[in-house]
mmCIF file of C-alpha atoms and ligand atoms in Angstrom:
data_model
loop_
_atom_site.group_PDB
_atom_site.id
_atom_site.type_symbol
_atom_site.label_atom_id
_atom_site.label_comp_id
_atom_site.label_asym_id
_atom_site.label_seq_id
_atom_site.Cartn_x
_atom_site.Cartn_y
_atom_site.Cartn_z
ATOM 1 C CA UNK A 1 -24.220 14.273 20.982
ATOM 2 C CA UNK A 2 -23.099 13.593 17.423
ATOM 3 C CA UNK A 3 -19.463 14.318 16.615
ATOM 4 C CA UNK A 4 -19.179 17.886 15.291
ATOM 5 C CA UNK A 5 -17.515 17.941 11.929
ATOM 6 C CA UNK A 6 -14.056 19.407 12.034
ATOM 7 C CA UNK A 7 -14.219 21.718 9.009
ATOM 8 C CA UNK A 8 -10.526 22.498 9.130
ATOM 9 C CA UNK A 9 -9.798 18.851 8.389
ATOM 10 C CA UNK A 10 -12.174 18.870 5.438
ATOM 11 C CA UNK A 11 -10.538 21.833 3.731
ATOM 12 C CA UNK A 12 -6.957 21.492 4.947
ATOM 13 C CA UNK A 13 -4.713 21.146 1.897
ATOM 14 C CA UNK A 14 -1.843 19.794 3.982
ATOM 15 C CA UNK A 15 -1.698 16.546 5.896
ATOM 16 C CA UNK A 16 -3.213 16.876 9.334
ATOM 17 C CA UNK A 17 -0.269 16.496 11.728
ATOM 18 C CA UNK A 18 -1.480 14.719 14.778
ATOM 19 C CA UNK A 19 -0.490 13.008 17.975
ATOM 20 C CA UNK A 20 -1.186 9.414 18.914
ATOM 21 C CA UNK A 21 -3.787 10.447 21.483
ATOM 22 C CA UNK A 22 -5.645 12.675 18.989
ATOM 23 C CA UNK A 23 -5.590 9.862 16.416
ATOM 24 C CA UNK A 24 -6.889 7.367 18.962
ATOM 25 C CA UNK A 25 -9.811 9.667 19.757
ATOM 26 C CA UNK A 26 -10.752 9.815 16.090
ATOM 27 C CA UNK A 27 -10.319 6.042 15.713
ATOM 28 C CA UNK A 28 -12.643 5.430 18.660
ATOM 29 C CA UNK A 29 -15.472 7.740 17.517
ATOM 30 C CA UNK A 30 -18.870 6.106 17.070
ATOM 31 C CA UNK A 31 -18.653 4.286 13.729
ATOM 32 C CA UNK A 32 -21.204 6.511 11.981
ATOM 33 C CA UNK A 33 -19.428 9.690 13.105
ATOM 34 C CA UNK A 34 -16.074 8.304 11.995
ATOM 35 C CA UNK A 35 -17.373 7.304 8.559
ATOM 36 C CA UNK A 36 -19.220 10.586 8.053
ATOM 37 C CA UNK A 37 -16.077 12.514 8.855
ATOM 38 C CA UNK A 38 -13.882 10.323 6.613
ATOM 39 C CA UNK A 39 -16.328 10.595 3.707
ATOM 40 C CA UNK A 40 -16.470 14.381 4.132
ATOM 41 C CA UNK A 41 -12.669 14.648 4.000
ATOM 42 C CA UNK A 42 -12.678 12.304 1.018
ATOM 43 C CA UNK A 43 -15.179 14.418 -0.943
ATOM 44 C CA UNK A 44 -13.232 17.600 -0.225
ATOM 45 C CA UNK A 45 -10.159 16.105 -1.870
ATOM 46 C CA UNK A 46 -11.216 13.485 -4.435
ATOM 47 C CA UNK A 47 -13.973 12.384 -6.761
ATOM 48 C CA UNK A 48 -15.709 9.995 -4.317
ATOM 49 C CA UNK A 49 -16.631 7.494 -7.041
ATOM 50 C CA UNK A 50 -13.267 7.136 -8.788
ATOM 51 C CA UNK A 51 -10.808 4.386 -7.856
ATOM 52 C CA UNK A 52 -7.196 4.213 -9.047
ATOM 53 C CA UNK A 53 -6.184 0.815 -10.467
ATOM 54 C CA UNK A 54 -2.670 -0.604 -10.140
ATOM 55 C CA UNK A 55 -1.288 -3.913 -11.420
ATOM 56 C CA UNK A 56 1.492 -5.816 -9.687
ATOM 57 C CA UNK A 57 4.191 -8.036 -11.153
ATOM 58 C CA UNK A 58 6.787 -10.008 -9.248
ATOM 59 C CA UNK A 59 9.951 -9.412 -11.297
ATOM 60 C CA UNK A 60 12.103 -11.494 -8.930
ATOM 61 C CA UNK A 61 10.344 -14.056 -6.788
ATOM 62 C CA UNK A 62 11.338 -15.844 -3.561
ATOM 63 C CA UNK A 63 14.618 -16.763 -1.885
ATOM 64 C CA UNK A 64 14.691 -13.479 0.045
ATOM 65 C CA UNK A 65 17.309 -13.015 2.779
ATOM 66 C CA UNK A 66 14.944 -11.081 5.049
ATOM 67 C CA UNK A 67 12.845 -12.849 7.699
ATOM 68 C CA UNK A 68 9.523 -10.959 7.419
ATOM 69 C CA UNK A 69 7.098 -13.210 9.303
ATOM 70 C CA UNK A 70 4.185 -12.578 6.920
ATOM 71 C CA UNK A 71 5.940 -13.250 3.629
ATOM 72 C CA UNK A 72 5.788 -16.200 1.238
ATOM 73 C CA UNK A 73 9.121 -15.119 -0.245
ATOM 74 C CA UNK A 74 11.392 -15.226 2.810
ATOM 75 C CA UNK A 75 14.057 -17.953 2.635
ATOM 76 C CA UNK A 76 13.741 -18.282 6.439
ATOM 77 C CA UNK A 77 10.396 -20.115 6.284
ATOM 78 C CA UNK A 78 9.305 -23.332 4.522
ATOM 79 C CA UNK A 79 6.548 -21.744 2.436
ATOM 80 C CA UNK A 80 7.144 -24.026 -0.532
ATOM 81 C CA UNK A 81 7.583 -21.114 -2.957
ATOM 82 C CA UNK A 82 9.990 -21.691 -5.842
ATOM 83 C CA UNK A 83 12.607 -18.938 -6.152
ATOM 84 C CA UNK A 84 13.301 -17.418 -9.565
ATOM 85 C CA UNK A 85 15.820 -15.051 -11.135
ATOM 86 C CA UNK A 86 15.189 -11.453 -12.203
ATOM 87 C CA UNK A 87 12.822 -11.457 -15.204
ATOM 88 C CA UNK A 88 13.962 -10.299 -18.645
ATOM 89 C CA UNK A 89 13.264 -6.657 -19.408
ATOM 90 C CA UNK A 90 11.292 -7.479 -22.575
ATOM 91 C CA UNK A 91 8.980 -9.869 -20.720
ATOM 92 C CA UNK A 92 8.250 -7.266 -18.070
ATOM 93 C CA UNK A 93 7.334 -4.699 -20.717
ATOM 94 C CA UNK A 94 5.093 -7.226 -22.513
ATOM 95 C CA UNK A 95 3.258 -7.949 -19.233
ATOM 96 C CA UNK A 96 2.841 -4.218 -18.582
ATOM 97 C CA UNK A 97 1.309 -3.774 -22.021
ATOM 98 C CA UNK A 98 -1.295 -6.459 -21.185
ATOM 99 C CA UNK A 99 -2.046 -4.733 -17.853
ATOM 100 C CA UNK A 100 -2.620 -1.448 -19.659
ATOM 101 C CA UNK A 101 -5.051 -3.141 -22.041
ATOM 102 C CA UNK A 102 -6.840 -4.466 -18.922
ATOM 103 C CA UNK A 103 -7.377 -0.906 -17.613
ATOM 104 C CA UNK A 104 -4.492 -0.510 -15.139
ATOM 105 C CA UNK A 105 -2.866 2.927 -15.123
ATOM 106 C CA UNK A 106 0.009 2.146 -12.781
ATOM 107 C CA UNK A 107 2.425 -0.759 -13.077
ATOM 108 C CA UNK A 108 4.109 -1.896 -9.856
ATOM 109 C CA UNK A 109 7.138 -4.158 -10.066
ATOM 110 C CA UNK A 110 8.272 -6.009 -6.950
ATOM 111 C CA UNK A 111 11.462 -7.913 -6.174
ATOM 112 C CA UNK A 112 12.172 -10.210 -3.206
ATOM 113 C CA UNK A 113 15.353 -8.429 -2.221
ATOM 114 C CA UNK A 114 16.742 -6.916 0.968
ATOM 115 C CA UNK A 115 18.033 -4.239 -1.407
ATOM 116 C CA UNK A 116 19.000 -4.224 -5.108
ATOM 117 C CA UNK A 117 22.550 -5.195 -6.071
ATOM 118 C CA UNK A 118 24.396 -2.685 -8.225
ATOM 119 C CA UNK A 119 24.671 -5.318 -10.991
ATOM 120 C CA UNK A 120 20.851 -5.393 -11.234
ATOM 121 C CA UNK A 121 20.380 -1.643 -11.564
ATOM 122 C CA UNK A 122 20.835 -1.590 -15.380
ATOM 123 C CA UNK A 123 17.935 -4.001 -15.940
ATOM 124 C CA UNK A 124 15.757 -2.219 -13.361
ATOM 125 C CA UNK A 125 16.335 1.150 -15.011
ATOM 126 C CA UNK A 126 15.502 -0.359 -18.423
ATOM 127 C CA UNK A 127 12.219 -1.741 -17.016
ATOM 128 C CA UNK A 128 11.213 1.682 -15.695
ATOM 129 C CA UNK A 129 12.005 3.362 -19.025
ATOM 130 C CA UNK A 130 10.178 0.669 -21.024
ATOM 131 C CA UNK A 131 6.998 0.712 -18.912
ATOM 132 C CA UNK A 132 6.922 4.500 -18.830
ATOM 133 C CA UNK A 133 7.183 4.551 -22.615
ATOM 134 C CA UNK A 134 3.836 2.688 -22.702
ATOM 135 C CA UNK A 135 2.256 5.733 -21.027
ATOM 136 C CA UNK A 136 1.759 4.083 -17.638
ATOM 137 C CA UNK A 137 2.794 5.288 -14.207
ATOM 138 C CA UNK A 138 5.634 3.212 -12.804
ATOM 139 C CA UNK A 139 6.161 1.924 -9.293
ATOM 140 C CA UNK A 140 8.845 -0.349 -7.882
ATOM 141 C CA UNK A 141 9.365 -2.117 -4.588
ATOM 142 C CA UNK A 142 12.860 -3.559 -4.315
ATOM 143 C CA UNK A 143 13.719 -3.320 -0.603
ATOM 144 C CA UNK A 144 16.075 -0.777 0.914
ATOM 145 C CA UNK A 145 17.593 1.861 -1.382
ATOM 146 C CA UNK A 146 20.676 4.043 -0.957
ATOM 147 C CA UNK A 147 20.568 7.711 -1.990
ATOM 148 C CA UNK A 148 22.531 6.789 -5.153
ATOM 149 C CA UNK A 149 20.138 4.000 -6.149
ATOM 150 C CA UNK A 150 17.188 6.323 -5.487
ATOM 151 C CA UNK A 151 18.744 8.943 -7.762
ATOM 152 C CA UNK A 152 19.287 6.364 -10.548
ATOM 153 C CA UNK A 153 15.626 5.322 -10.383
ATOM 154 C CA UNK A 154 14.469 8.943 -10.325
ATOM 155 C CA UNK A 155 16.606 9.618 -13.386
ATOM 156 C CA UNK A 156 14.970 6.700 -15.217
ATOM 157 C CA UNK A 157 11.604 8.374 -14.551
ATOM 158 C CA UNK A 158 10.262 6.162 -11.750
ATOM 159 C CA UNK A 159 7.029 7.715 -10.459
ATOM 160 C CA UNK A 160 6.510 5.837 -7.167
ATOM 161 C CA UNK A 161 8.531 3.707 -4.774
ATOM 162 C CA UNK A 162 6.676 1.329 -2.446
ATOM 163 C CA UNK A 163 8.315 0.689 0.896
ATOM 164 C CA UNK A 164 6.008 -0.242 3.756
ATOM 165 C CA UNK A 165 6.617 0.419 7.422
ATOM 166 C CA UNK A 166 4.219 -2.491 7.967
ATOM 167 C CA UNK A 167 3.308 -1.837 11.616
ATOM 168 C CA UNK A 168 4.158 0.319 14.637
ATOM 169 C CA UNK A 169 7.738 0.929 15.679
ATOM 170 C CA UNK A 170 7.020 -1.020 18.904
ATOM 171 C CA UNK A 171 5.695 -4.139 17.155
ATOM 172 C CA UNK A 172 8.119 -4.125 14.199
ATOM 173 C CA UNK A 173 10.762 -6.341 15.859
ATOM 174 C CA UNK A 174 8.162 -9.038 16.556
ATOM 175 C CA UNK A 175 7.655 -9.440 12.809
ATOM 176 C CA UNK A 176 11.079 -8.761 11.266
ATOM 177 C CA UNK A 177 14.502 -9.123 12.888
ATOM 178 C CA UNK A 178 16.828 -8.722 9.890
ATOM 179 C CA UNK A 179 16.280 -4.951 9.607
ATOM 180 C CA UNK A 180 14.963 -2.123 11.756
ATOM 181 C CA UNK A 181 12.058 0.273 11.588
ATOM 182 C CA UNK A 182 14.610 3.108 11.439
ATOM 183 C CA UNK A 183 16.172 1.580 8.291
ATOM 184 C CA UNK A 184 12.731 1.572 6.694
ATOM 185 C CA UNK A 185 12.357 5.289 7.434
ATOM 186 C CA UNK A 186 15.871 5.945 6.023
ATOM 187 C CA UNK A 187 14.872 4.452 2.665
ATOM 188 C CA UNK A 188 11.667 6.513 2.628
ATOM 189 C CA UNK A 189 13.795 9.596 3.192
ATOM 190 C CA UNK A 190 16.255 8.601 0.412
ATOM 191 C CA UNK A 191 13.394 8.033 -2.024
ATOM 192 C CA UNK A 192 11.714 11.322 -1.122
ATOM 193 C CA UNK A 193 15.073 13.124 -1.358
ATOM 194 C CA UNK A 194 15.485 11.877 -4.944
ATOM 195 C CA UNK A 195 12.089 13.350 -5.882
ATOM 196 C CA UNK A 196 10.217 10.051 -6.277
ATOM 197 C CA UNK A 197 6.637 9.840 -4.964
ATOM 198 C CA UNK A 198 6.274 7.647 -1.916
ATOM 199 C CA UNK A 199 3.953 4.670 -1.435
ATOM 200 C CA UNK A 200 4.087 3.452 2.178
ATOM 201 C CA UNK A 201 1.632 1.603 4.346
ATOM 202 C CA UNK A 202 1.350 -1.623 6.261
ATOM 203 C CA UNK A 203 -0.455 -4.805 7.169
ATOM 204 C CA UNK A 204 -3.299 -5.461 9.601
ATOM 205 C CA UNK A 205 -3.786 -8.888 11.159
ATOM 206 C CA UNK A 206 -0.308 -9.810 12.383
ATOM 207 C CA UNK A 207 -1.264 -9.901 16.086
ATOM 208 C CA UNK A 208 -0.762 -6.156 16.596
ATOM 209 C CA UNK A 209 -3.029 -4.112 18.871
ATOM 210 C CA UNK A 210 -5.370 -1.319 17.767
ATOM 211 C CA UNK A 211 -2.820 1.130 19.218
ATOM 212 C CA UNK A 212 -0.109 -0.353 16.975
ATOM 213 C CA UNK A 213 -2.310 0.209 13.935
ATOM 214 C CA UNK A 214 -3.100 3.787 14.887
ATOM 215 C CA UNK A 215 0.556 4.440 15.702
ATOM 216 C CA UNK A 216 1.591 3.183 12.243
ATOM 217 C CA UNK A 217 -0.757 5.722 10.623
ATOM 218 C CA UNK A 218 0.490 8.522 12.884
ATOM 219 C CA UNK A 219 4.081 7.744 11.810
ATOM 220 C CA UNK A 220 3.076 7.901 8.131
ATOM 221 C CA UNK A 221 1.018 11.095 8.539
ATOM 222 C CA UNK A 222 3.882 12.811 10.337
ATOM 223 C CA UNK A 223 6.590 12.065 7.767
ATOM 224 C CA UNK A 224 8.095 15.326 6.434
ATOM 225 C CA UNK A 225 5.634 14.882 3.539
ATOM 226 C CA UNK A 226 2.938 12.206 3.870
ATOM 227 C CA UNK A 227 3.104 9.338 1.330
ATOM 228 C CA UNK A 228 1.171 10.017 -1.874
ATOM 229 C CA UNK A 229 -0.085 6.456 -1.667
ATOM 230 C CA UNK A 230 -0.909 4.443 1.475
ATOM 231 C CA UNK A 231 -1.493 0.712 0.941
ATOM 232 C CA UNK A 232 -3.407 -0.984 3.746
ATOM 233 C CA UNK A 233 -2.978 -4.748 3.426
ATOM 234 C CA UNK A 234 -4.987 -7.362 5.285
ATOM 235 C CA UNK A 235 -2.642 -10.240 6.097
ATOM 236 C CA UNK A 236 -2.885 -13.135 3.687
ATOM 237 C CA UNK A 237 -1.814 -15.971 5.995
ATOM 238 C CA UNK A 238 0.902 -17.957 4.215
ATOM 239 C CA UNK A 239 1.214 -21.656 5.187
ATOM 240 C CA UNK A 240 4.735 -22.279 6.554
ATOM 241 C CA UNK A 241 5.339 -18.617 7.435
ATOM 242 C CA UNK A 242 5.620 -17.393 11.023
ATOM 243 C CA UNK A 243 2.154 -15.827 10.788
ATOM 244 C CA UNK A 244 0.407 -18.795 9.157
ATOM 245 C CA UNK A 245 -2.071 -19.052 12.045
ATOM 246 C CA UNK A 246 -2.605 -15.376 12.863
ATOM 247 C CA UNK A 247 -6.157 -14.516 13.930
ATOM 248 C CA UNK A 248 -8.225 -12.681 11.284
ATOM 249 C CA UNK A 249 -8.877 -8.937 11.646
ATOM 250 C CA UNK A 250 -12.330 -7.735 12.690
ATOM 251 C CA UNK A 251 -13.732 -6.172 9.474
ATOM 252 C CA UNK A 252 -15.167 -3.194 11.415
ATOM 253 C CA UNK A 253 -11.738 -2.469 12.907
ATOM 254 C CA UNK A 254 -10.255 -2.716 9.419
ATOM 255 C CA UNK A 255 -12.751 -0.140 8.086
ATOM 256 C CA UNK A 256 -11.973 2.140 11.044
ATOM 257 C CA UNK A 257 -8.279 2.122 10.061
ATOM 258 C CA UNK A 258 -9.133 2.987 6.448
ATOM 259 C CA UNK A 259 -11.247 5.909 7.713
ATOM 260 C CA UNK A 260 -8.468 7.108 10.001
ATOM 261 C CA UNK A 261 -5.929 6.920 7.151
ATOM 262 C CA UNK A 262 -8.258 9.060 5.018
ATOM 263 C CA UNK A 263 -8.689 11.639 7.802
ATOM 264 C CA UNK A 264 -4.981 11.827 8.731
ATOM 265 C CA UNK A 265 -3.770 11.891 5.110
ATOM 266 C CA UNK A 266 -6.537 13.778 3.258
ATOM 267 C CA UNK A 267 -4.726 14.033 -0.072
ATOM 268 C CA UNK A 268 -3.154 10.571 -0.238
ATOM 269 C CA UNK A 269 -4.517 7.675 -2.236
ATOM 270 C CA UNK A 270 -5.489 5.027 0.308
ATOM 271 C CA UNK A 271 -5.116 1.608 -1.295
ATOM 272 C CA UNK A 272 -7.222 -1.351 -0.264
ATOM 273 C CA UNK A 273 -4.386 -3.783 -0.995
ATOM 274 C CA UNK A 274 -3.749 -7.436 -0.155
ATOM 275 C CA UNK A 275 -6.510 -9.585 1.286
ATOM 276 C CA UNK A 276 -9.480 -8.543 -0.867
ATOM 277 C CA UNK A 277 -10.243 -12.162 -1.834
ATOM 278 C CA UNK A 278 -11.188 -12.782 1.815
ATOM 279 C CA UNK A 279 -13.308 -9.613 2.090
ATOM 280 C CA UNK A 280 -17.008 -9.557 1.308
ATOM 281 C CA UNK A 281 -18.225 -7.074 -1.294
ATOM 282 C CA UNK A 282 -20.003 -5.272 1.549
ATOM 283 C CA UNK A 283 -16.757 -4.870 3.483
ATOM 284 C CA UNK A 284 -15.010 -3.502 0.395
ATOM 285 C CA UNK A 285 -17.934 -1.117 -0.163
ATOM 286 C CA UNK A 286 -17.531 0.192 3.398
ATOM 287 C CA UNK A 287 -13.791 0.641 2.789
ATOM 288 C CA UNK A 288 -14.515 2.724 -0.328
ATOM 289 C CA UNK A 289 -17.030 4.762 1.655
ATOM 290 C CA UNK A 290 -14.416 5.261 4.392
ATOM 291 C CA UNK A 291 -12.052 6.759 1.822
ATOM 292 C CA UNK A 292 -10.141 3.942 0.125
ATOM 293 C CA UNK A 293 -9.654 4.980 -3.502
ATOM 294 C CA UNK A 294 -7.112 2.632 -4.992
ATOM 295 C CA UNK A 295 -6.846 -1.141 -5.513
ATOM 296 C CA UNK A 296 -4.656 -3.759 -7.124
ATOM 297 C CA UNK A 297 -6.360 -5.390 -10.090
ATOM 298 C CA UNK A 298 -5.651 -8.751 -11.705
ATOM 299 C CA UNK A 299 -5.720 -12.383 -10.557
ATOM 300 C CA UNK A 300 -2.448 -12.283 -8.627
ATOM 301 C CA UNK A 301 -0.642 -9.854 -6.355
ATOM 302 C CA UNK A 302 3.031 -10.838 -6.103
ATOM 303 C CA UNK A 303 2.560 -14.511 -5.219
ATOM 304 C CA UNK A 304 -0.934 -14.623 -3.676
ATOM 305 C CA UNK A 305 -4.447 -14.474 -5.146
ATOM 306 C CA UNK A 306 -6.433 -11.318 -5.832
ATOM 307 C CA UNK A 307 -10.073 -11.093 -7.006
ATOM 308 C CA UNK A 308 -10.136 -11.480 -10.784
ATOM 309 C CA UNK A 309 -11.112 -8.745 -13.210
ATOM 310 C CA UNK A 310 -14.639 -10.139 -13.656
ATOM 311 C CA UNK A 311 -15.383 -9.948 -9.958
ATOM 312 C CA UNK A 312 -13.974 -6.417 -9.644
ATOM 313 C CA UNK A 313 -15.841 -5.244 -12.746
ATOM 314 C CA UNK A 314 -19.076 -6.549 -11.175
ATOM 315 C CA UNK A 315 -18.320 -4.856 -7.872
ATOM 316 C CA UNK A 316 -17.529 -1.543 -9.587
ATOM 317 C CA UNK A 317 -20.786 -1.778 -11.532
ATOM 318 C CA UNK A 318 -22.856 -2.491 -8.415
ATOM 319 C CA UNK A 319 -21.231 0.399 -6.536
ATOM 320 C CA UNK A 320 -21.194 2.855 -9.460
ATOM 321 C CA UNK A 321 -17.427 3.219 -9.173
ATOM 322 C CA UNK A 322 -15.284 4.214 -12.131
ATOM 323 C CA UNK A 323 -11.555 3.775 -12.813
ATOM 324 C CA UNK A 324 -9.601 6.933 -11.996
ATOM 325 C CA UNK A 325 -8.004 8.529 -15.060
ATOM 326 C CA UNK A 326 -4.266 9.161 -15.223
ATOM 327 C CA UNK A 327 -3.017 12.619 -14.381
ATOM 328 C CA UNK A 328 -2.269 14.411 -17.669
ATOM 329 C CA UNK A 329 1.519 14.814 -17.229
ATOM 330 C CA UNK A 330 2.302 11.071 -16.991
HETATM 331 N N1 SAM B 401 11.022 -6.915 -0.759
HETATM 332 C C1 SAM B 401 10.427 -5.644 -0.786
HETATM 333 C C2 SAM B 401 10.095 -5.108 0.570
HETATM 334 O O1 SAM B 401 9.874 -5.887 1.483
HETATM 335 O O2 SAM B 401 10.039 -3.899 0.698
HETATM 336 C C3 SAM B 401 9.205 -5.566 -1.675
HETATM 337 C C4 SAM B 401 8.173 -6.670 -1.730
HETATM 338 S S1 SAM B 401 7.211 -6.922 -0.257
HETATM 339 C C5 SAM B 401 6.388 -8.422 -0.699
HETATM 340 C C6 SAM B 401 5.986 -5.653 -0.277
HETATM 341 C C7 SAM B 401 4.981 -5.585 0.834
HETATM 342 O O3 SAM B 401 3.957 -6.543 0.653
HETATM 343 C C8 SAM B 401 5.438 -5.842 2.265
HETATM 344 O O4 SAM B 401 6.052 -4.747 2.841
HETATM 345 C C9 SAM B 401 4.130 -6.160 2.961
HETATM 346 O O5 SAM B 401 3.553 -4.985 3.496
HETATM 347 C C10 SAM B 401 3.249 -6.723 1.842
HETATM 348 N N2 SAM B 401 3.001 -8.158 2.053
HETATM 349 C C11 SAM B 401 3.880 -9.151 1.841
HETATM 350 N N3 SAM B 401 3.344 -10.348 2.125
HETATM 351 C C12 SAM B 401 2.080 -10.120 2.541
HETATM 352 C C13 SAM B 401 1.015 -10.960 3.003
HETATM 353 N N4 SAM B 401 1.158 -12.275 3.113
HETATM 354 N N5 SAM B 401 -0.146 -10.379 3.341
HETATM 355 C C14 SAM B 401 -0.306 -9.041 3.241
HETATM 356 N N6 SAM B 401 0.671 -8.198 2.832
HETATM 357 C C15 SAM B 401 1.845 -8.723 2.489
HETATM 358 C C1 DTB B 402 1.750 -3.548 -0.829
HETATM 359 O O1 DTB B 402 1.566 -2.821 0.165
HETATM 360 N N1 DTB B 402 1.060 -4.628 -1.122
HETATM 361 C C2 DTB B 402 1.575 -5.249 -2.325
HETATM 362 C C3 DTB B 402 2.613 -4.222 -2.813
HETATM 363 N N2 DTB B 402 2.673 -3.308 -1.732
HETATM 364 C C4 DTB B 402 3.910 -4.641 -3.302
HETATM 365 C C5 DTB B 402 2.065 -6.622 -2.110
HETATM 366 C C6 DTB B 402 1.077 -7.528 -1.463
HETATM 367 C C7 DTB B 402 1.679 -8.872 -1.396
HETATM 368 C C8 DTB B 402 0.712 -9.882 -0.980
HETATM 369 C C9 DTB B 402 1.304 -11.212 -0.814
HETATM 370 C C10 DTB B 402 1.825 -11.849 -2.074
HETATM 371 O O2 DTB B 402 1.309 -11.651 -3.185
HETATM 372 O O3 DTB B 402 2.778 -12.612 -1.934
HETATM 373 FE FE1 SF4 B 403 11.778 -10.171 1.355
HETATM 374 FE FE2 SF4 B 403 10.085 -8.124 1.002
HETATM 375 FE FE3 SF4 B 403 9.163 -10.616 1.615
HETATM 376 FE FE4 SF4 B 403 10.447 -9.232 3.452
HETATM 377 S S1 SF4 B 403 8.498 -8.667 2.482
HETATM 378 S S2 SF4 B 403 10.800 -11.397 2.951
HETATM 379 S S3 SF4 B 403 11.966 -8.125 2.223
HETATM 380 S S4 SF4 B 403 10.220 -10.005 -0.252
#
């Protein structure tokens, strides 16, 4: 019997609150039923052929005190990455201007910090104001934030804050020991409390089980408000890092997680994030069909490679996808 379409999911304007066992049932549906359901939810909430385009810039690279096992920027692993100081505000704004000319509508600035120091807040606030003045959406990812730091960023006009929960609560301590899953959730709550939109997702391919992946999505979907943006990264194995030799993810399982994210968080942008250089065009096409509707554009992410603009332009042309326009109030 084919899976009967759950119409309440398709028209529900809220996030679908759900338990781990309900989510697992959806995840394990026959692939065609799962994709049909995800695409139906997608169409009820978004233009199915429009994809939001974000550009990343590492404003402070490497030398990070945290021990995240996947990261090129952790000082705990010999990844060979050269650490650098916080970039000048003017340079950041000049780079954002180039990204805008390249078609990006959101500019995401990332720093390899456990959390920002108060002495850095002036420059950070100036970067937000400068990039916003170009007419782009702004996003930052700077590590943990206090309520006060969140308020300062909100006041500067920051649109989004990216802070990933990365995996399930159970598996988190296998990947990071210098902070807890609960601390991650605290920052998400501080950011939300300040009125900033939330971008939170995770990584597949770190040795976690399918249950860990589903559990991560259930945690995100059951936040007091679901994240507006949900990045799903495929691990880019970094030589020298703890996860340098992690086994690759099965592409079909990856697509299933994208579909589940779309079904559990009907109104969120699901971002097909790191790892696209290792994905075939066909796999990316399936991800878009499953409900992914945002990507990072440009040759580099923070430190690792991303498909270049030429490749993405070709893919968009072949799939008939168009860049999503900015919302009018930005
Ligand atoms: N330091 C801040 C933090 O950890 O929140 C911001 C930067 S951090 C690089 C942002 C996110 O990038 C991480 O939470 C992780 O999900 C993702 N990421 C980092 N390295 C990655 C890799 N090698 N492969 C895939 N995703 C990665
Ligand atoms: C996210 O979820 N993915 C982006 C962004 N948030 C900051 C970062 C991906 C980093 C990939 C590895 C690198 O470039 O070093
Ligand atoms: Fe530091 Fe962020 Fe990398 Fe962790 S993911 S080591 S906090 S830059």
